[in-house]
Coordinates of C-alpha atoms in Angstrom, one line a residue:
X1 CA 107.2 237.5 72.5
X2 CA 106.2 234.2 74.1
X3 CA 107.6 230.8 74.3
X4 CA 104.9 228.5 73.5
X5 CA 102.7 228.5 70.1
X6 CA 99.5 230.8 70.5
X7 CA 96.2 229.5 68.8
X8 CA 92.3 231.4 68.4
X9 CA 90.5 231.5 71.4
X10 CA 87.1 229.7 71.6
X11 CA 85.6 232.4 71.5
X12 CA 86.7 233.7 68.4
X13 CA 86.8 230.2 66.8
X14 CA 83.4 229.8 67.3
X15 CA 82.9 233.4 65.7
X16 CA 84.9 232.0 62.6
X17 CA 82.7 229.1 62.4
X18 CA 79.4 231.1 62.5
X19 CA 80.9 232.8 59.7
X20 CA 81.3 230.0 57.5
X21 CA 78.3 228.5 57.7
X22 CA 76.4 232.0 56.8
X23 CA 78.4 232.5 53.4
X24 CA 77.6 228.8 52.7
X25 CA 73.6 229.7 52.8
X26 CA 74.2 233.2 51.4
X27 CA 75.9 231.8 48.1
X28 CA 73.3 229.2 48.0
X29 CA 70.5 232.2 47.9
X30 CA 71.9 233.9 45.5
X31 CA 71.8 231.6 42.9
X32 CA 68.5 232.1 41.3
X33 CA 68.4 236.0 42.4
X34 CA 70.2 239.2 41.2
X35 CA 73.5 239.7 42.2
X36 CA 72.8 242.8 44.0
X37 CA 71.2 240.9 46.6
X38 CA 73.9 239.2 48.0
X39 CA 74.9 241.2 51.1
X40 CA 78.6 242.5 50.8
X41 CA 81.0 240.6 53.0
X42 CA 81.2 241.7 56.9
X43 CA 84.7 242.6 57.6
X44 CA 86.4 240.4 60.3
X45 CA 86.7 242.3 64.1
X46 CA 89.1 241.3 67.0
X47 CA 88.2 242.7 70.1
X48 CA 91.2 243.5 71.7
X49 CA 92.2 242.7 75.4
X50 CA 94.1 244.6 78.1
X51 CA 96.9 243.0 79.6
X52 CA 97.7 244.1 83.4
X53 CA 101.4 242.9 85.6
X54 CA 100.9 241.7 89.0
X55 CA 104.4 242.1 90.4
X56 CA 103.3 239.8 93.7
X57 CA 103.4 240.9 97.7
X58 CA 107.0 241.9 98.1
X59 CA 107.9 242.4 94.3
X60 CA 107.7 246.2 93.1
X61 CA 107.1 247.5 90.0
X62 CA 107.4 251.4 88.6
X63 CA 104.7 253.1 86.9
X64 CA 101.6 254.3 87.9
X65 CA 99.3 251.5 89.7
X66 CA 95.3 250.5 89.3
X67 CA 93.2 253.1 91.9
X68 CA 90.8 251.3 94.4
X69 CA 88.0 251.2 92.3
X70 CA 89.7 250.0 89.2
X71 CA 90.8 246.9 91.3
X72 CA 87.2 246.5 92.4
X73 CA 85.6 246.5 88.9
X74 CA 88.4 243.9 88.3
X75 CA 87.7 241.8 92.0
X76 CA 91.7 242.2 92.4
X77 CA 93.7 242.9 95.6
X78 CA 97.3 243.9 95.5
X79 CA 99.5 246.4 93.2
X80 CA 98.6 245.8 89.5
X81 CA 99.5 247.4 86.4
X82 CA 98.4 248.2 83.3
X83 CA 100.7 246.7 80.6
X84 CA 102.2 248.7 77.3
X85 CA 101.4 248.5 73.9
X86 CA 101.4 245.0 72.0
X87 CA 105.0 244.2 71.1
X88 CA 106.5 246.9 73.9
X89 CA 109.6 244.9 76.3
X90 CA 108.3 243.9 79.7
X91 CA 109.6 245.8 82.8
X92 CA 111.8 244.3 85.4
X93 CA 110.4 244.2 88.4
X94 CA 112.3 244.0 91.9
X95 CA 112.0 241.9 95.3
X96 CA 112.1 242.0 99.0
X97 CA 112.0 238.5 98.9
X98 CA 115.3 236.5 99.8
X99 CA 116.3 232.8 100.0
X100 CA 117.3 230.8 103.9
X101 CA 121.3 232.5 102.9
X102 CA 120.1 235.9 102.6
X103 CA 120.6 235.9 99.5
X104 CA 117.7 238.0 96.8
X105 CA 115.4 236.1 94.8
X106 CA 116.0 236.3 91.0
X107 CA 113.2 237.6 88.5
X108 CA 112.4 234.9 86.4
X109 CA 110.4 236.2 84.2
X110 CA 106.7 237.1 83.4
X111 CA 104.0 234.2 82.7
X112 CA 100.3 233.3 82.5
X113 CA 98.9 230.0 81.1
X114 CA 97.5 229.8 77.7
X115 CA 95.6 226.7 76.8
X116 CA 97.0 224.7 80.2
X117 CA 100.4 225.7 80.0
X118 CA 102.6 228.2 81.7
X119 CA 104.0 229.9 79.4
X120 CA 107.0 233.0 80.0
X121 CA 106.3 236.4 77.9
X122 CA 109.2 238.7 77.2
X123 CA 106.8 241.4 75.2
X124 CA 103.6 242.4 76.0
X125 CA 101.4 239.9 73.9
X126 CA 98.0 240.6 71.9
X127 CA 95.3 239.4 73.7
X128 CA 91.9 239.1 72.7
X129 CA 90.3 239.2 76.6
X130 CA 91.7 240.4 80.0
X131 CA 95.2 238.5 80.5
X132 CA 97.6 238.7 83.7
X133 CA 101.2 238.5 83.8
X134 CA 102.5 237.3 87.1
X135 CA 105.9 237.5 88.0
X136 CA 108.1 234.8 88.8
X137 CA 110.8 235.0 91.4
X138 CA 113.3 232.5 92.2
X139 CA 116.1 231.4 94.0
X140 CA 119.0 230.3 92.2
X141 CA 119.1 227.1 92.2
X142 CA 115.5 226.8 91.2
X143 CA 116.1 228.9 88.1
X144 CA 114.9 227.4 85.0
X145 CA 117.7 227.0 82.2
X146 CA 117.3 225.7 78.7
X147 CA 119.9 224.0 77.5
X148 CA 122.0 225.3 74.7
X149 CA 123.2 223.0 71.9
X150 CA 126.4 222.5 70.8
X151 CA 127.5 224.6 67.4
X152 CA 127.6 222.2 64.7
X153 CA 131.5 221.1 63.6
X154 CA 132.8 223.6 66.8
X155 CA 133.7 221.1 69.1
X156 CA 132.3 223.3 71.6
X157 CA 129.5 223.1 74.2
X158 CA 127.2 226.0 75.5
X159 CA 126.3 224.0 78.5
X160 CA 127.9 225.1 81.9
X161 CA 128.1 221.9 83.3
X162 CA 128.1 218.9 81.1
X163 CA 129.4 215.0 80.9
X164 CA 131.0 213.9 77.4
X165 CA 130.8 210.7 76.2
X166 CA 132.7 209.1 73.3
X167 CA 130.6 206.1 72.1
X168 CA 133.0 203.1 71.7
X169 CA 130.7 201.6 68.7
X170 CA 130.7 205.1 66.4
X171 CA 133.3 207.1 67.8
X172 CA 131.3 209.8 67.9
X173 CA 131.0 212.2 71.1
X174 CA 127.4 213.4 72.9
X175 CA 127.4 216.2 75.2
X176 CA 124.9 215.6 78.4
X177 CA 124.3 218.8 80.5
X178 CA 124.6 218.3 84.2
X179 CA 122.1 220.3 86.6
X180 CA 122.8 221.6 89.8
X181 CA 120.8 221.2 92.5
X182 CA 121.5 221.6 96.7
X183 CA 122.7 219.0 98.7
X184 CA 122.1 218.3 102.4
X185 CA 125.9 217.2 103.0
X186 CA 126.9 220.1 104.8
X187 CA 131.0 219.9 104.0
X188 CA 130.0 219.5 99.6
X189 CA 131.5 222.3 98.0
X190 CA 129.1 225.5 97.3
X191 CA 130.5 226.1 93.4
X192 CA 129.4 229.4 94.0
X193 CA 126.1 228.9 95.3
X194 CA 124.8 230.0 98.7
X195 CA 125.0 226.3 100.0
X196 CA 126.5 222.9 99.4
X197 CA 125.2 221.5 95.9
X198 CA 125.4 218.4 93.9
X199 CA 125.4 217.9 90.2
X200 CA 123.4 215.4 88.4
X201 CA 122.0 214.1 84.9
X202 CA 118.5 212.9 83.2
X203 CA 118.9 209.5 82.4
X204 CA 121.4 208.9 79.7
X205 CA 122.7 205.2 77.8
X206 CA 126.7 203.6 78.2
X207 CA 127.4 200.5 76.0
X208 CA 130.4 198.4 76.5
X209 CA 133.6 200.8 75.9
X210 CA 132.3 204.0 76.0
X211 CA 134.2 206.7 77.6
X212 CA 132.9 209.8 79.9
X213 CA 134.3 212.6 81.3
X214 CA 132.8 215.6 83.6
X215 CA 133.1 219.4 82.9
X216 CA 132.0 221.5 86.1
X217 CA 131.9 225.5 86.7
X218 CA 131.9 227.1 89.7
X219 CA 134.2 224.7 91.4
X220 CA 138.2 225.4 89.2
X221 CA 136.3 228.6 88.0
X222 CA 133.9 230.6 85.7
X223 CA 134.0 228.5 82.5
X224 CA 133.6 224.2 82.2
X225 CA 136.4 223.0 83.6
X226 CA 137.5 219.1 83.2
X227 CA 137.2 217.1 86.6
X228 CA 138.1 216.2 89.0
X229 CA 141.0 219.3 89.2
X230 CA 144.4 219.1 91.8
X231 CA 143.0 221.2 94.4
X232 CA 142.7 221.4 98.1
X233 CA 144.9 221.5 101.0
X234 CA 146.7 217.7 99.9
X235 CA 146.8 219.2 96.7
X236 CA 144.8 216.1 95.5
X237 CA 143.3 215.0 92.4
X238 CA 140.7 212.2 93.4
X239 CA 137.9 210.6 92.5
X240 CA 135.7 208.5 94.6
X241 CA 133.4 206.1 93.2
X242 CA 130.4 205.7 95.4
X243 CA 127.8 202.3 95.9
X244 CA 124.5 202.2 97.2
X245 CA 122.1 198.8 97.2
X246 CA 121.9 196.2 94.0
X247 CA 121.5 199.2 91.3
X248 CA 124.3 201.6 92.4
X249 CA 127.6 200.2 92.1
X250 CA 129.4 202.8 90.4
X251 CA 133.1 201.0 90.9
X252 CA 131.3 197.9 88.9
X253 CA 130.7 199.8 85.7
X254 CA 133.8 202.3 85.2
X255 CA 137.2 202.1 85.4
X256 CA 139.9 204.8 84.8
X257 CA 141.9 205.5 81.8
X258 CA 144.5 207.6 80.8
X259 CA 146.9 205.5 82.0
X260 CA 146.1 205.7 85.6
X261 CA 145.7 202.1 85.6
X262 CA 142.8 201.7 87.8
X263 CA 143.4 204.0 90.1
X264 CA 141.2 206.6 91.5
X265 CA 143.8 209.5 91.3
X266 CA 144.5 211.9 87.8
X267 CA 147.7 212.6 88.7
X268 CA 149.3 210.8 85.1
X269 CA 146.7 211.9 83.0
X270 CA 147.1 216.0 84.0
X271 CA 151.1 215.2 83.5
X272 CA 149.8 214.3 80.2
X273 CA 147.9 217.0 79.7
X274 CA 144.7 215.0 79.3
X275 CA 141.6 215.4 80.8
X276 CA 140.4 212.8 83.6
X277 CA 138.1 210.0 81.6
X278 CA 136.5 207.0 82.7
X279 CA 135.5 204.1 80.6
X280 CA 132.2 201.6 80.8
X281 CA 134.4 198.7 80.8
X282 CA 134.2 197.3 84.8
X283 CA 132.7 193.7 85.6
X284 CA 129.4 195.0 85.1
X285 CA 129.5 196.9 82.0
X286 CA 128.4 193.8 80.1
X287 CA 125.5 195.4 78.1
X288 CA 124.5 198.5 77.2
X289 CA 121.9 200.0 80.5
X290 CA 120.6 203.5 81.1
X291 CA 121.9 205.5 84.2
X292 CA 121.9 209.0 85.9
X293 CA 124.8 210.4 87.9
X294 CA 125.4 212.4 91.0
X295 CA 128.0 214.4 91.7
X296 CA 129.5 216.2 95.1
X297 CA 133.0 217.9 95.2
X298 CA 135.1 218.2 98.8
X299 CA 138.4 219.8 99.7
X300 CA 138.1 222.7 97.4
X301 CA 137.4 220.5 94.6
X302 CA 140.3 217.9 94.6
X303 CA 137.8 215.3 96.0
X304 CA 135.4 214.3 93.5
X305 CA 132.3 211.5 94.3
X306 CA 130.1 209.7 91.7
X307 CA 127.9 207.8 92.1
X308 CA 126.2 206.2 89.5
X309 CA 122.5 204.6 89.2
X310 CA 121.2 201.9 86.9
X311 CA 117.8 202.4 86.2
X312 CA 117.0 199.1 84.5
X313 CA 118.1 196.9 87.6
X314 CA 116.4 199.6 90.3
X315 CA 113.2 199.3 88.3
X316 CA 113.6 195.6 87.6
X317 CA 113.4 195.5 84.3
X318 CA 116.8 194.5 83.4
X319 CA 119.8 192.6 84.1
X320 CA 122.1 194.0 86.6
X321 CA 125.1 192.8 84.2

């Protein structure tokens, strides 16, 4: 099983083609003959192609390797494998390999590009010349992860970290994942990560009155959890709204709700059992823009800090308000 769409090879398009064009001169022939000399139809052959797994220097791999002069007739160097039958699951390979923590790289999974694109295999794949698999190691914060819709009607989100907005216009909510990815402020929380991280989004639309609000794991626990969270040794509940330059004044755009009453702390809106929400409704939430956000966490997670970019006014295409 692969993850991109598989087309004919030149080779065998070209085959195909030859193909054609015969039968169109063959019927043409036969017309003022006897039908016994039209040739009977060649059947259709596919060569079939062996698929080997090059684990990588450090990576192993059980089974039974290529000898010496098998990797010669194929120019290769390292361990390599022969693969299974078509359709048969990949192995798992294993690594030597670990990250600046000390921490193992992650098996990714196996890929080769097909028509310029890497593409992942989870099954050995039918192959019509000699194909390689490498495997792909990672560490985990470079792991690939798809996003994962949200079930239609279930009010629930497969994302693990995500920002929910309420759109003031249709009253309708959109779930944005959040990615994580590491952060060179040392004192950032790790949220279960090796190092300190930050979380951030792909750039995403707020129009006058919309509401957000940010579910993180790792930091309160396992599962999305709404924050910022009381938490820390001042058992606070904070968030911090960050500036930077003419396009990044996050305190200009959003203001608090939940009856906190524009302040910073969630203190009211936990006692109300609601979750901490922000609304695009500061000086400069005028007009609808489109921004990313960035995220860090401090004191065990009762310090949060966003900060907010507008990409209109930092690429000058747009109003600021």
């Amino acid at each position: 099983m692969k993850k991109s769409m598989k087309i004919l090879s030149i080779a065998l398009s070209l085959t195909l083609a030859a193909g054609m064009t015969t039968g169109i001169a063959l019927t043409a022939s036969a017309a003022g003959g006897k039908k016994s000399d039209v040739p009977a139809p060649i059947a259709e052959t596919k060569a079939a192609g062996q698929v080997y797994l090059v684990p990588g220097e450090g990576n192993t791999l059980e089974g039974t390797k290529l000898s010496e002069s098998e990797l010669s007739a194929l120019h290769l160097e390292g361990d390599v494998y022969k693969a299974g039958a078509v359709g048969t699951q990949l192995p798992t390979p294993t690594t030597t390999k670990k990250d600046k923590s000390n921490n193992p790289f992650t098996f990714n999974g196996w890929w080769t590009v097909v028509d310029a694109t890497v593409t992942y295999f989870t099954t050995v794949p039918e192959v019509e010349e000699t194909t390689y698999l490498y495997a792909d190691f990672r560490a985990a914060l470079s792991q690939h992860q798809d996003p994962v819709a949200p079930s239609a009607g279930s009010g629930q989100v497969s994302y693990a970290n995500y920002m929910k907005v309420t759109r003031a216009e249709t009253d309708t909510v959109e779930y944005i994942p959040l990615y994580v990815s590491g952060s060179d402020v040392p004192n950032a929380v790790h949220g279960g990560y090796s190092g300190p991280v930050q979380w951030y989004n792909e750039w995403f639309t707020l129009a006058p009155g919309d509401l957000i609000s940010f579910y993180i794991s790792g930091v309160y626990g396992g599962q999305p959890i709404a924050a910022p969270r009381v938490a820390g040794g001042m058992n606070q509940c904070q968030l911090t709204m960050e500036s930077s330059g003419q396009y990044g004044k996050t305190a200009q755009y959003l203001q608090p709700v939940n009856g906190d009453y524009g302040s910073t702390t969630f203190f009211d809106a936990y006692a109300k059992n609601e979750a901490p929400v922000m609304a695009y409704t500061g000086p400069y939430a005028k007009r609808e823009h489109a921004f990313r956000c960035y995220i860090k966490f401090y004191n065990e997670g009762g310090t949060m800090t966003l900060y907010m970019e507008n990409m209109d006014a930092k690429l000058g295409i747009g109003e600021m308000i």
